[in-house]
Amino acid sequence: MSRPSRLRNRPAPPTGWKRRIARLPLLLFRIGLGPVFGKRLLVLQHTGLVSGATREVCLEVVAHDPGRGTWTVASGFGVRAQWYRNLRHIPKVTIQVGRTFYPVNAHFLSPDDGASIMAEYAARHPRAALVSRDSVSIT
């Protein structure tokens, strides 16, 4: 049985030196340099589904509504990403934007809402939008 095309076309998570480069922004957040990224990146602290351990991942913000206190992030690896799967089961998380931490709840967007947000994002950041597809709103 073949996998759906939207899963087949996803890149594999990086390994080796590419993984170290991809995780460099997380290291910069940890040593206090989160403000360097402005509001473009955030750190998501979530709970591992199997281990119960706190996990961290640095994600690109595709939309932010300061009035409602929401951030929308997208998964470049789709529903296979560990952080995405963990949020499905335990939506209460903490995010770090700059040096500020916020306790938030994850809400998964409908395909229509996600498509409209990603269309706006693609207009602003066309190269980055090619990778990010599945969206999560964090409030």
JSON list of C-alpha atoms in Angstrom, two decimals:
[
{"chain": "A", "resi": 1, "resn": "MET", "atom": "CA", "xyz": [0.00, 0.00, 0.00]},
{"chain": "A", "resi": 2, "resn": "SER", "atom": "CA", "xyz": [1.55, 3.33, -1.00]},
{"chain": "A", "resi": 3, "resn": "ARG", "atom": "CA", "xyz": [1.55, 6.43, 1.18]},
{"chain": "A", "resi": 4, "resn": "PRO", "atom": "CA", "xyz": [-0.60, 9.46, 0.21]},
{"chain": "A", "resi": 5, "resn": "SER", "atom": "CA", "xyz": [1.22, 11.82, -2.16]},
{"chain": "A", "resi": 6, "resn": "ARG", "atom": "CA", "xyz": [1.27, 14.67, 0.38]},
{"chain": "A", "resi": 7, "resn": "LEU", "atom": "CA", "xyz": [3.39, 12.45, 2.67]},
{"chain": "A", "resi": 8, "resn": "ARG", "atom": "CA", "xyz": [5.59, 11.03, -0.09]},
{"chain": "A", "resi": 9, "resn": "ASN", "atom": "CA", "xyz": [6.70, 14.50, -1.21]},
{"chain": "A", "resi": 10, "resn": "ARG", "atom": "CA", "xyz": [7.95, 15.58, 2.22]},
{"chain": "A", "resi": 11, "resn": "PRO", "atom": "CA", "xyz": [11.68, 15.81, 2.79]},
{"chain": "A", "resi": 12, "resn": "ALA", "atom": "CA", "xyz": [13.20, 13.46, 5.34]},
{"chain": "A", "resi": 13, "resn": "PRO", "atom": "CA", "xyz": [14.32, 15.10, 8.59]},
{"chain": "A", "resi": 14, "resn": "PRO", "atom": "CA", "xyz": [17.99, 16.12, 8.43]},
{"chain": "A", "resi": 15, "resn": "THR", "atom": "CA", "xyz": [20.69, 13.91, 9.89]},
{"chain": "A", "resi": 16, "resn": "GLY", "atom": "CA", "xyz": [24.36, 14.36, 10.70]},
{"chain": "A", "resi": 17, "resn": "TRP", "atom": "CA", "xyz": [25.88, 17.79, 10.13]},
{"chain": "A", "resi": 18, "resn": "LYS", "atom": "CA", "xyz": [22.68, 19.05, 8.45]},
{"chain": "A", "resi": 19, "resn": "ARG", "atom": "CA", "xyz": [20.76, 18.31, 11.64]},
{"chain": "A", "resi": 20, "resn": "ARG", "atom": "CA", "xyz": [23.31, 20.26, 13.68]},
{"chain": "A", "resi": 21, "resn": "ILE", "atom": "CA", "xyz": [22.95, 23.26, 11.36]},
{"chain": "A", "resi": 22, "resn": "ALA", "atom": "CA", "xyz": [19.15, 23.02, 11.49]},
{"chain": "A", "resi": 23, "resn": "ARG", "atom": "CA", "xyz": [19.23, 23.00, 15.31]},
{"chain": "A", "resi": 24, "resn": "LEU", "atom": "CA", "xyz": [21.62, 25.98, 15.58]},
{"chain": "A", "resi": 25, "resn": "PRO", "atom": "CA", "xyz": [18.79, 28.50, 16.20]},
{"chain": "A", "resi": 26, "resn": "LEU", "atom": "CA", "xyz": [17.68, 26.44, 19.22]},
{"chain": "A", "resi": 27, "resn": "LEU", "atom": "CA", "xyz": [21.19, 26.68, 20.66]},
{"chain": "A", "resi": 28, "resn": "LEU", "atom": "CA", "xyz": [21.15, 30.45, 20.15]},
{"chain": "A", "resi": 29, "resn": "PHE", "atom": "CA", "xyz": [17.82, 30.69, 22.01]},
{"chain": "A", "resi": 30, "resn": "ARG", "atom": "CA", "xyz": [19.27, 28.61, 24.87]},
{"chain": "A", "resi": 31, "resn": "ILE", "atom": "CA", "xyz": [22.26, 30.96, 25.33]},
{"chain": "A", "resi": 32, "resn": "GLY", "atom": "CA", "xyz": [19.98, 34.01, 25.42]},
{"chain": "A", "resi": 33, "resn": "LEU", "atom": "CA", "xyz": [20.23, 35.19, 21.82]},
{"chain": "A", "resi": 34, "resn": "GLY", "atom": "CA", "xyz": [16.56, 34.57, 20.95]},
{"chain": "A", "resi": 35, "resn": "PRO", "atom": "CA", "xyz": [15.93, 38.30, 20.30]},
{"chain": "A", "resi": 36, "resn": "VAL", "atom": "CA", "xyz": [18.28, 38.05, 17.28]},
{"chain": "A", "resi": 37, "resn": "PHE", "atom": "CA", "xyz": [15.45, 36.31, 15.42]},
{"chain": "A", "resi": 38, "resn": "GLY", "atom": "CA", "xyz": [12.84, 38.94, 16.25]},
{"chain": "A", "resi": 39, "resn": "LYS", "atom": "CA", "xyz": [9.36, 37.50, 15.90]},
{"chain": "A", "resi": 40, "resn": "ARG", "atom": "CA", "xyz": [10.27, 35.26, 12.98]},
{"chain": "A", "resi": 41, "resn": "LEU", "atom": "CA", "xyz": [11.22, 32.19, 15.08]},
{"chain": "A", "resi": 42, "resn": "LEU", "atom": "CA", "xyz": [9.95, 30.74, 18.35]},
{"chain": "A", "resi": 43, "resn": "VAL", "atom": "CA", "xyz": [10.92, 27.82, 20.56]},
{"chain": "A", "resi": 44, "resn": "LEU", "atom": "CA", "xyz": [8.17, 25.34, 21.30]},
{"chain": "A", "resi": 45, "resn": "GLN", "atom": "CA", "xyz": [8.60, 23.39, 24.55]},
{"chain": "A", "resi": 46, "resn": "HIS", "atom": "CA", "xyz": [6.38, 20.32, 24.47]},
{"chain": "A", "resi": 47, "resn": "THR", "atom": "CA", "xyz": [6.05, 17.00, 26.24]},
{"chain": "A", "resi": 48, "resn": "GLY", "atom": "CA", "xyz": [7.22, 13.81, 24.56]},
{"chain": "A", "resi": 49, "resn": "LEU", "atom": "CA", "xyz": [4.30, 11.44, 24.12]},
{"chain": "A", "resi": 50, "resn": "VAL", "atom": "CA", "xyz": [6.19, 8.25, 24.98]},
{"chain": "A", "resi": 51, "resn": "SER", "atom": "CA", "xyz": [8.95, 9.53, 27.27]},
{"chain": "A", "resi": 52, "resn": "GLY", "atom": "CA", "xyz": [7.06, 12.31, 29.05]},
{"chain": "A", "resi": 53, "resn": "ALA", "atom": "CA", "xyz": [10.27, 14.37, 28.85]},
{"chain": "A", "resi": 54, "resn": "THR", "atom": "CA", "xyz": [10.28, 18.04, 27.92]},
{"chain": "A", "resi": 55, "resn": "ARG", "atom": "CA", "xyz": [11.33, 18.52, 24.30]},
{"chain": "A", "resi": 56, "resn": "GLU", "atom": "CA", "xyz": [12.21, 21.71, 22.42]},
{"chain": "A", "resi": 57, "resn": "VAL", "atom": "CA", "xyz": [12.05, 22.64, 18.77]},
{"chain": "A", "resi": 58, "resn": "CYS", "atom": "CA", "xyz": [12.66, 25.94, 17.02]},
{"chain": "A", "resi": 59, "resn": "LEU", "atom": "CA", "xyz": [9.92, 26.82, 14.51]},
{"chain": "A", "resi": 60, "resn": "GLU", "atom": "CA", "xyz": [9.27, 29.58, 12.03]},
{"chain": "A", "resi": 61, "resn": "VAL", "atom": "CA", "xyz": [6.28, 31.79, 12.75]},
{"chain": "A", "resi": 62, "resn": "VAL", "atom": "CA", "xyz": [4.05, 32.05, 9.66]},
{"chain": "A", "resi": 63, "resn": "ALA", "atom": "CA", "xyz": [1.50, 34.39, 11.26]},
{"chain": "A", "resi": 64, "resn": "HIS", "atom": "CA", "xyz": [1.23, 36.35, 14.50]},
{"chain": "A", "resi": 65, "resn": "ASP", "atom": "CA", "xyz": [-1.80, 38.23, 15.80]},
{"chain": "A", "resi": 66, "resn": "PRO", "atom": "CA", "xyz": [-0.74, 40.33, 18.81]},
{"chain": "A", "resi": 67, "resn": "GLY", "atom": "CA", "xyz": [-4.35, 41.41, 19.44]},
{"chain": "A", "resi": 68, "resn": "ARG", "atom": "CA", "xyz": [-5.51, 37.83, 19.95]},
{"chain": "A", "resi": 69, "resn": "GLY", "atom": "CA", "xyz": [-2.18, 36.60, 21.32]},
{"chain": "A", "resi": 70, "resn": "THR", "atom": "CA", "xyz": [-1.80, 33.89, 18.68]},
{"chain": "A", "resi": 71, "resn": "TRP", "atom": "CA", "xyz": [1.15, 32.53, 16.77]},
{"chain": "A", "resi": 72, "resn": "THR", "atom": "CA", "xyz": [0.79, 30.20, 13.82]},
{"chain": "A", "resi": 73, "resn": "VAL", "atom": "CA", "xyz": [3.59, 27.80, 12.94]},
{"chain": "A", "resi": 74, "resn": "ALA", "atom": "CA", "xyz": [3.81, 25.24, 10.16]},
{"chain": "A", "resi": 75, "resn": "SER", "atom": "CA", "xyz": [5.37, 21.82, 10.02]},
{"chain": "A", "resi": 76, "resn": "GLY", "atom": "CA", "xyz": [7.88, 21.38, 7.21]},
{"chain": "A", "resi": 77, "resn": "PHE", "atom": "CA", "xyz": [7.77, 17.63, 7.80]},
{"chain": "A", "resi": 78, "resn": "GLY", "atom": "CA", "xyz": [3.98, 17.49, 7.97]},
{"chain": "A", "resi": 79, "resn": "VAL", "atom": "CA", "xyz": [2.09, 15.32, 10.41]},
{"chain": "A", "resi": 80, "resn": "ARG", "atom": "CA", "xyz": [5.14, 13.02, 10.78]},
{"chain": "A", "resi": 81, "resn": "ALA", "atom": "CA", "xyz": [7.06, 15.62, 12.81]},
{"chain": "A", "resi": 82, "resn": "GLN", "atom": "CA", "xyz": [7.44, 14.52, 16.42]},
{"chain": "A", "resi": 83, "resn": "TRP", "atom": "CA", "xyz": [6.49, 17.91, 17.83]},
{"chain": "A", "resi": 84, "resn": "TYR", "atom": "CA", "xyz": [3.33, 17.93, 15.70]},
{"chain": "A", "resi": 85, "resn": "ARG", "atom": "CA", "xyz": [2.34, 14.45, 16.87]},
{"chain": "A", "resi": 86, "resn": "ASN", "atom": "CA", "xyz": [3.08, 15.35, 20.50]},
{"chain": "A", "resi": 87, "resn": "LEU", "atom": "CA", "xyz": [0.89, 18.47, 20.28]},
{"chain": "A", "resi": 88, "resn": "ARG", "atom": "CA", "xyz": [-1.97, 16.34, 18.95]},
{"chain": "A", "resi": 89, "resn": "HIS", "atom": "CA", "xyz": [-1.97, 14.46, 22.27]},
{"chain": "A", "resi": 90, "resn": "ILE", "atom": "CA", "xyz": [-0.78, 17.13, 24.72]},
{"chain": "A", "resi": 91, "resn": "PRO", "atom": "CA", "xyz": [-1.70, 20.61, 23.41]},
{"chain": "A", "resi": 92, "resn": "LYS", "atom": "CA", "xyz": [-0.62, 22.54, 26.53]},
{"chain": "A", "resi": 93, "resn": "VAL", "atom": "CA", "xyz": [2.86, 23.86, 25.77]},
{"chain": "A", "resi": 94, "resn": "THR", "atom": "CA", "xyz": [5.18, 26.78, 26.41]},
{"chain": "A", "resi": 95, "resn": "ILE", "atom": "CA", "xyz": [6.66, 28.95, 23.70]},
{"chain": "A", "resi": 96, "resn": "GLN", "atom": "CA", "xyz": [9.59, 31.31, 23.85]},
{"chain": "A", "resi": 97, "resn": "VAL", "atom": "CA", "xyz": [9.61, 34.37, 21.62]},
{"chain": "A", "resi": 98, "resn": "GLY", "atom": "CA", "xyz": [12.78, 36.39, 22.07]},
{"chain": "A", "resi": 99, "resn": "ARG", "atom": "CA", "xyz": [13.42, 36.17, 25.81]},
{"chain": "A", "resi": 100, "resn": "THR", "atom": "CA", "xyz": [9.75, 35.94, 26.80]},
{"chain": "A", "resi": 101, "resn": "PHE", "atom": "CA", "xyz": [7.98, 32.68, 27.68]},
{"chain": "A", "resi": 102, "resn": "TYR", "atom": "CA", "xyz": [4.24, 32.15, 27.18]},
{"chain": "A", "resi": 103, "resn": "PRO", "atom": "CA", "xyz": [2.11, 29.21, 28.39]},
{"chain": "A", "resi": 104, "resn": "VAL", "atom": "CA", "xyz": [-0.19, 28.41, 25.45]},
{"chain": "A", "resi": 105, "resn": "ASN", "atom": "CA", "xyz": [-2.59, 25.83, 24.03]},
{"chain": "A", "resi": 106, "resn": "ALA", "atom": "CA", "xyz": [-2.20, 24.45, 20.52]},
{"chain": "A", "resi": 107, "resn": "HIS", "atom": "CA", "xyz": [-5.15, 24.48, 18.14]},
{"chain": "A", "resi": 108, "resn": "PHE", "atom": "CA", "xyz": [-4.96, 22.71, 14.81]},
{"chain": "A", "resi": 109, "resn": "LEU", "atom": "CA", "xyz": [-6.27, 24.70, 11.89]},
{"chain": "A", "resi": 110, "resn": "SER", "atom": "CA", "xyz": [-8.78, 23.43, 9.38]},
{"chain": "A", "resi": 111, "resn": "PRO", "atom": "CA", "xyz": [-7.36, 22.85, 5.91]},
{"chain": "A", "resi": 112, "resn": "ASP", "atom": "CA", "xyz": [-9.16, 25.97, 4.63]},
{"chain": "A", "resi": 113, "resn": "ASP", "atom": "CA", "xyz": [-7.86, 28.23, 7.42]},
{"chain": "A", "resi": 114, "resn": "GLY", "atom": "CA", "xyz": [-4.37, 26.80, 7.08]},
{"chain": "A", "resi": 115, "resn": "ALA", "atom": "CA", "xyz": [-4.44, 27.33, 3.30]},
{"chain": "A", "resi": 116, "resn": "SER", "atom": "CA", "xyz": [-5.41, 31.00, 3.60]},
{"chain": "A", "resi": 117, "resn": "ILE", "atom": "CA", "xyz": [-2.71, 31.68, 6.21]},
{"chain": "A", "resi": 118, "resn": "MET", "atom": "CA", "xyz": [-0.11, 29.85, 4.13]},
{"chain": "A", "resi": 119, "resn": "ALA", "atom": "CA", "xyz": [-1.13, 31.80, 1.00]},
{"chain": "A", "resi": 120, "resn": "GLU", "atom": "CA", "xyz": [-0.44, 35.06, 2.84]},
{"chain": "A", "resi": 121, "resn": "TYR", "atom": "CA", "xyz": [2.83, 33.64, 4.15]},
{"chain": "A", "resi": 122, "resn": "ALA", "atom": "CA", "xyz": [3.86, 32.47, 0.68]},
{"chain": "A", "resi": 123, "resn": "ALA", "atom": "CA", "xyz": [3.41, 35.98, -0.67]},
{"chain": "A", "resi": 124, "resn": "ARG", "atom": "CA", "xyz": [5.77, 37.32, 2.02]},
{"chain": "A", "resi": 125, "resn": "HIS", "atom": "CA", "xyz": [8.28, 34.42, 2.04]},
{"chain": "A", "resi": 126, "resn": "PRO", "atom": "CA", "xyz": [7.98, 32.38, -1.19]},
{"chain": "A", "resi": 127, "resn": "ARG", "atom": "CA", "xyz": [11.05, 30.15, -0.70]},
{"chain": "A", "resi": 128, "resn": "ALA", "atom": "CA", "xyz": [10.24, 29.21, 2.90]},
{"chain": "A", "resi": 129, "resn": "ALA", "atom": "CA", "xyz": [6.60, 28.53, 2.04]},
{"chain": "A", "resi": 130, "resn": "LEU", "atom": "CA", "xyz": [7.58, 25.69, -0.28]},
{"chain": "A", "resi": 131, "resn": "VAL", "atom": "CA", "xyz": [8.60, 23.57, 2.71]},
{"chain": "A", "resi": 132, "resn": "SER", "atom": "CA", "xyz": [5.99, 24.47, 5.34]},
{"chain": "A", "resi": 133, "resn": "ARG", "atom": "CA", "xyz": [2.50, 23.08, 4.78]},
{"chain": "A", "resi": 134, "resn": "ASP", "atom": "CA", "xyz": [0.61, 21.77, 7.83]},
{"chain": "A", "resi": 135, "resn": "SER", "atom": "CA", "xyz": [-0.32, 24.61, 10.20]},
{"chain": "A", "resi": 136, "resn": "VAL", "atom": "CA", "xyz": [-0.90, 24.85, 13.94]},
{"chain": "A", "resi": 137, "resn": "SER", "atom": "CA", "xyz": [-2.19, 27.93, 15.75]},
{"chain": "A", "resi": 138, "resn": "ILE", "atom": "CA", "xyz": [-0.83, 28.48, 19.24]},
{"chain": "A", "resi": 139, "resn": "THR", "atom": "CA", "xyz": [-2.76, 30.72, 21.63]}
]
